[in-house]
Structures are given as C-alpha cells and as structure tokens.
Amino acid sequence: IYISIGELMKKEIMSKSDVRGFVGLFLGLTSYSIFMFYLLAKRSKGINYFDDLYSVNKLVVYFLVFLQFILLRQAKKYVKQNKTSFVNFLWGIGAFIGGTLLASFFFTITL
C-alpha cells in the first residue's frame, strides 16, 4: 500500500513545537532534579555547599517565576513583529523553565 507524504503529515501525533515543549519540560525537570539530588548526596557525606537548601530552592522558584513573566512579555512583543524563530526559542526556554519550576516545587515541599 502506497501512502503519500501529505497523508503522513496529516496523521502526525504531535507538531514540532509540541515536541520541543515536551523536551524542554523534560530537560528542565531532570536537570534540576539531578542537581538537587547531587546536593543532597553531598550533604549526607558532610559537604555543605549551601546551609539551607529550602531557602535556595525558594529563591530559585521566585527567580524562575519572574523570568517566566519576562519571557512571556517578550514573546508577545516578538509575535507582533512576526519573528517566529525567536518566539520558538523563547517558548523552548519557557518550557525548560517550566520543567525546572515543577522540580523545584517538589523539592520545596519535600525539603
């Protein structure tokens, strides 16, 4: 059975931007989790890089929420100027920050 490329494109599961968003979300979630587990492992061995991991986590959350609002404002500005490649980059960074926020919320609750 012969299927044309046009038919395959109509049957796609996710678009490229959805894939980029999920990859950014996953990378943010895993990288911050690995970083925090590294700090927790070092703390259990007696090496303290930070005295209080909860306060560090809280500052990271505040900074990332602020950065999300800045990125959203910039993305809206560049959408009006039709700069789609830069907007896609901003949305990818926003997805990475969103994943990092999910991980930092988890560690804020557990620490």
XYZ file of N, CA, C and O in Angstrom, residues 11-110:
400
model
N -1.479 12.796 9.536
C -1.686 11.831 10.616
C -0.645 11.950 11.715
O -0.487 11.044 12.511
N 0.079 13.045 11.761
C 1.103 13.194 12.787
C 0.465 13.308 14.156
O -0.647 13.829 14.316
N 1.144 12.801 15.138
C 0.624 12.786 16.507
C 0.818 14.137 17.172
O -0.093 14.681 17.788
N 2.030 14.674 17.057
C 2.357 15.949 17.679
C 3.112 16.815 16.682
O 3.832 16.309 15.828
N 2.965 18.107 16.831
C 3.705 19.013 15.962
C 5.130 19.193 16.503
O 5.457 18.764 17.604
N 5.972 19.851 15.735
C 7.353 20.079 16.155
C 7.418 20.943 17.401
O 8.250 20.734 18.276
N 6.541 21.922 17.487
C 6.574 22.795 18.660
C 6.139 22.042 19.921
O 6.667 22.302 21.009
N 5.191 21.104 19.779
C 4.809 20.292 20.935
C 5.968 19.429 21.406
O 6.205 19.291 22.610
N 6.685 18.850 20.456
C 7.837 18.011 20.806
C 8.911 18.854 21.491
O 9.479 18.441 22.507
N 9.182 20.035 20.957
C 10.175 20.921 21.585
C 9.759 21.301 23.001
O 10.584 21.380 23.906
N 8.471 21.559 23.177
C 7.977 21.911 24.505
C 8.146 20.782 25.495
O 8.604 20.986 26.622
N 7.786 19.566 25.099
C 7.924 18.429 25.998
C 9.388 18.095 26.279
O 9.734 17.717 27.398
N 10.243 18.246 25.283
C 11.675 18.004 25.509
C 12.233 19.044 26.473
O 12.994 18.716 27.389
N 11.871 20.308 26.295
C 12.317 21.352 27.219
C 11.816 21.111 28.629
O 12.558 21.264 29.604
N 10.554 20.711 28.751
C 9.973 20.412 30.055
C 10.716 19.258 30.715
O 11.079 19.318 31.890
N 10.979 18.208 29.946
C 11.674 17.040 30.473
C 13.108 17.385 30.881
O 13.571 16.961 31.945
N 13.806 18.151 30.055
C 15.192 18.515 30.384
C 15.266 19.386 31.632
O 16.165 19.224 32.458
N 14.337 20.323 31.773
C 14.314 21.157 32.974
C 14.022 20.338 34.220
O 14.674 20.507 35.261
N 13.071 19.439 34.099
C 12.692 18.592 35.237
C 13.841 17.688 35.653
O 14.188 17.607 36.836
N 14.473 17.038 34.702
C 15.538 16.094 35.045
C 16.819 16.805 35.486
O 17.468 16.351 36.432
N 17.178 17.898 34.827
C 18.439 18.553 35.194
C 18.377 19.130 36.602
O 19.335 18.993 37.375
N 17.275 19.758 36.967
C 17.180 20.319 38.313
C 17.084 19.213 39.358
O 17.652 19.330 40.448
N 16.385 18.129 39.031
C 16.303 17.005 39.968
C 17.672 16.381 40.202
O 18.038 16.064 41.341
N 18.437 16.203 39.132
C 19.788 15.658 39.280
C 20.658 16.594 40.114
O 21.407 16.146 40.992
N 20.540 17.899 39.877
C 21.306 18.874 40.641
C 20.960 18.817 42.133
O 21.843 18.796 42.989
N 19.675 18.745 42.452
C 19.266 18.722 43.858
C 19.657 17.408 44.527
O 20.089 17.403 45.687
N 19.511 16.290 43.823
C 19.926 15.017 44.414
C 21.441 14.983 44.618
O 21.921 14.383 45.580
N 22.188 15.626 43.739
C 23.635 15.742 43.925
C 23.943 16.532 45.201
O 24.786 16.123 46.004
N 23.250 17.659 45.379
C 23.475 18.454 46.594
C 23.069 17.694 47.846
O 23.742 17.771 48.878
N 21.970 16.941 47.759
C 21.545 16.152 48.913
C 22.534 15.031 49.219
O 22.793 14.725 50.385
N 23.097 14.409 48.189
C 24.084 13.346 48.411
C 25.352 13.908 49.027
O 25.944 13.297 49.930
N 25.784 15.074 48.567
C 26.978 15.697 49.146
C 26.730 16.122 50.588
O 27.617 16.037 51.426
N 25.500 16.577 50.861
C 25.185 16.994 52.235
C 25.190 15.795 53.177
O 25.596 15.909 54.326
N 24.741 14.641 52.691
C 24.749 13.456 53.556
C 26.168 12.968 53.832
O 26.402 12.284 54.815
N 27.121 13.327 52.967
C 28.530 12.974 53.195
C 29.249 14.019 54.036
O 30.428 13.873 54.320
N 28.560 15.098 54.390
C 29.157 16.115 55.247
C 29.639 17.343 54.511
O 30.190 18.247 55.124
N 29.447 17.407 53.195
C 29.869 18.571 52.422
C 28.646 19.454 52.207
O 27.690 19.046 51.564
N 28.663 20.649 52.754
C 27.535 21.562 52.606
C 27.929 22.708 51.677
O 28.737 23.558 52.041
N 27.353 22.703 50.486
C 27.553 23.847 49.591
C 26.663 25.003 50.000
O 27.024 26.153 49.872
N 25.465 24.682 50.466
C 24.519 25.682 50.971
C 24.075 25.243 52.354
O 23.874 24.051 52.605
N 23.902 26.198 53.252
C 23.469 25.855 54.605
C 22.029 25.368 54.640
O 21.697 24.429 55.338
N 21.176 26.026 53.886
C 19.759 25.688 53.896
C 19.271 25.518 52.457
O 19.147 26.503 51.719
N 19.002 24.279 52.055
C 18.566 24.029 50.685
C 17.156 24.553 50.426
O 16.814 24.895 49.304
N 16.338 24.642 51.477
C 14.985 25.165 51.299
C 15.014 26.621 50.851
O 14.285 27.011 49.934
N 15.848 27.432 51.461
C 15.898 28.844 51.083
C 16.467 29.020 49.676
O 16.023 29.894 48.931
N 17.432 28.188 49.298
C 17.965 28.234 47.932
C 16.877 27.878 46.941
O 16.695 28.541 45.915
N 16.121 26.834 47.255
C 15.027 26.408 46.393
C 13.972 27.501 46.262
O 13.439 27.727 45.179
N 13.661 28.147 47.361
C 12.654 29.206 47.342
C 13.105 30.370 46.468
O 12.314 30.904 45.685
N 14.372 30.741 46.563
C 14.890 31.813 45.718
C 14.876 31.419 44.242
O 14.592 32.250 43.376
N 15.171 30.160 43.944
C 15.127 29.677 42.564
C 13.708 29.763 42.025
O 13.484 30.190 40.886
N 12.733 29.388 42.842
C 11.325 29.454 42.412
C 10.927 30.893 42.118
O 10.329 31.170 41.072
N 11.246 31.813 42.998
C 10.888 33.212 42.769
C 11.542 33.767 41.507
O 10.910 34.457 40.721
N 12.823 33.453 41.326
C 13.534 33.937 40.149
C 12.947 33.365 38.860
O 12.769 34.084 37.870
N 12.618 32.083 38.863
C 12.093 31.462 37.647
C 10.683 31.937 37.308
O 10.343 32.092 36.138
N 9.867 32.187 38.311
C 8.535 32.737 38.045
C 8.663 34.140 37.452
O 7.975 34.484 36.484
N 9.559 34.939 37.994
C 9.812 36.271 37.440
C 10.300 36.167 35.997
O 9.849 36.898 35.116
N 11.211 35.237 35.741
C 11.745 35.050 34.394
C 10.671 34.574 33.415
O 10.667 34.982 32.249
N 9.746 33.751 33.889
C 8.642 33.304 33.028
C 7.800 34.495 32.575
O 7.407 34.569 31.412
N 7.495 35.409 33.488
C 6.698 36.573 33.113
C 7.440 37.465 32.120
O 6.843 37.997 31.183
N 8.735 37.621 32.321
C 9.540 38.424 31.382
C 9.547 37.768 30.006
O 9.385 38.441 28.978
N 9.741 36.451 29.953
C 9.766 35.747 28.672
C 8.416 35.819 27.959
O 8.356 35.952 26.740
N 7.339 35.730 28.715
C 6.010 35.822 28.113
C 5.787 37.195 27.499
O 5.272 37.315 26.377
N 6.207 38.225 28.198
C 6.066 39.584 27.669
C 6.903 39.760 26.397
O 6.454 40.352 25.414
N 8.127 39.237 26.411
C 8.983 39.341 25.223
C 8.420 38.538 24.057
O 8.498 38.979 22.907
N 7.868 37.363 24.340
C 7.293 36.545 23.270
C 6.111 37.254 22.628
O 5.957 37.230 21.399
N 5.282 37.899 23.440
C 4.148 38.653 22.876
C 4.638 39.790 21.992
O 4.059 40.065 20.942
N 5.714 40.441 22.398
C 6.261 41.547 21.616
C 6.791 41.044 20.274
O 6.549 41.661 19.233
N 7.495 39.928 20.281
C 8.080 39.415 19.042
C 7.056 38.729 18.141
O 7.288 38.617 16.938
N 5.941 38.275 18.690
C 4.861 37.737 17.852
C 4.284 38.845 16.994
O 3.994 38.649 15.803
N 4.128 40.021 17.580
C 3.605 41.156 16.820
C 4.555 41.580 15.710
O 4.133 42.128 14.697
N 5.856 41.323 15.875
C 6.842 41.685 14.860
C 7.097 40.554 13.863
O 7.951 40.674 13.005
N 6.384 39.445 13.988
C 6.500 38.272 13.109
C 7.902 37.671 13.099
O 8.412 37.262 12.064
N 8.538 37.596 14.230
C 9.842 36.937 14.358
C 9.615 35.552 14.960
O 9.824 35.315 16.150
N 9.191 34.619 14.118
C 8.747 33.318 14.612
C 9.887 32.463 15.150
O 9.689 31.715 16.104
N 11.067 32.549 14.567
C 12.159 31.700 15.051
C 12.574 32.100 16.464
O 12.849 31.240 17.311
N 12.607 33.388 16.742
C 12.964 33.843 18.083
C 11.860 33.521 19.081
O 12.136 33.182 20.233
N 10.609 33.590 18.639
C 9.487 33.247 19.513
C 9.544 31.765 19.863
O 9.304 31.369 21.012
N 9.877 30.917 18.882
C 10.016 29.489 19.170
C 11.125 29.235 20.177
O 10.994 28.376 21.059
N 12.216 29.970 20.060
C 13.304 29.850 21.034
C 12.838 30.261 22.429
O 13.141 29.579 23.421
N 12.092 31.354 22.513
C 11.591 31.804 23.818
C 10.633 30.792 24.432
O 10.643 30.558 25.639
N 9.787 30.180 23.596
C 8.866 29.165 24.112
C 9.630 27.924 24.579
O 9.248 27.279 25.557
N 10.722 27.575 23.903
C 11.551 26.448 24.346
C 12.206 26.726 25.678
O 12.238 25.866 26.566
N 12.719 27.946 25.844
C 13.303 28.343 27.128
C 12.217 28.357 28.209
O 12.446 27.939 29.345
N 11.031 28.823 27.847
C 9.921 28.834 28.797
C 9.525 27.439 29.232
O 9.193 27.209 30.396
N 9.553 26.476 28.312
C 9.245 25.086 28.668
C 10.315 24.524 29.595
O 9.999 23.807 30.555
N 11.584 24.850 29.322
C 12.666 24.407 30.205
C 12.485 24.989 31.604
O 12.639 24.284 32.605
N 12.134 26.260 31.675
C 11.911 26.896 32.979
C 10.706 26.277 33.671
O 10.708 26.081 34.887
N 9.673 25.939 32.896
C 8.502 25.281 33.481
C 8.857 23.938 34.099
O 8.382 23.587 35.187
N 9.684 23.156 33.424
C 10.129 21.882 33.993
C 10.964 22.074 35.235
O 10.836 21.332 36.217
N 11.820 23.083 35.214
C 12.630 23.382 36.391
C 11.752 23.825 37.552
O 11.992 23.458 38.701
N 10.704 24.580 37.244
C 9.775 25.002 38.296
C 9.045 23.812 38.906
O 8.844 23.759 40.125
N 8.640 22.861 38.078
C 7.974 21.666 38.616
C 8.887 20.921 39.581
O 8.458 20.500 40.664
N 10.142 20.757 39.196
C 11.089 20.066 40.078
C 11.360 20.868 41.330
O 11.437 20.303 42.424
N 11.493 22.174 41.199
C 11.791 22.984 42.386
C 10.584 23.053 43.320
O 10.770 23.125 44.540
N 9.362 23.032 42.791
C 8.183 22.952 43.664
C 8.209 21.658 44.469
O 7.914 21.646 45.660
N 8.574 20.573 43.804
C 8.653 19.284 44.501
C 9.682 19.335 45.627
O 9.412 18.913 46.752
N 10.850 19.871 45.338
C 11.897 19.912 46.371
C 11.590 20.944 47.430
O 12.043 20.789 48.577
N 10.843 21.980 47.121
C 10.436 22.934 48.146
C 9.501 22.265 49.149
O 9.612 22.495 50.351
N 8.617 21.417 48.655
C 7.686 20.716 49.546
C 8.415 19.665 50.374
O 8.165 19.516 51.571
N 9.318 18.917 49.745
C 9.966 17.814 50.470
C 11.104 18.266 51.382
O 11.440 17.557 52.319
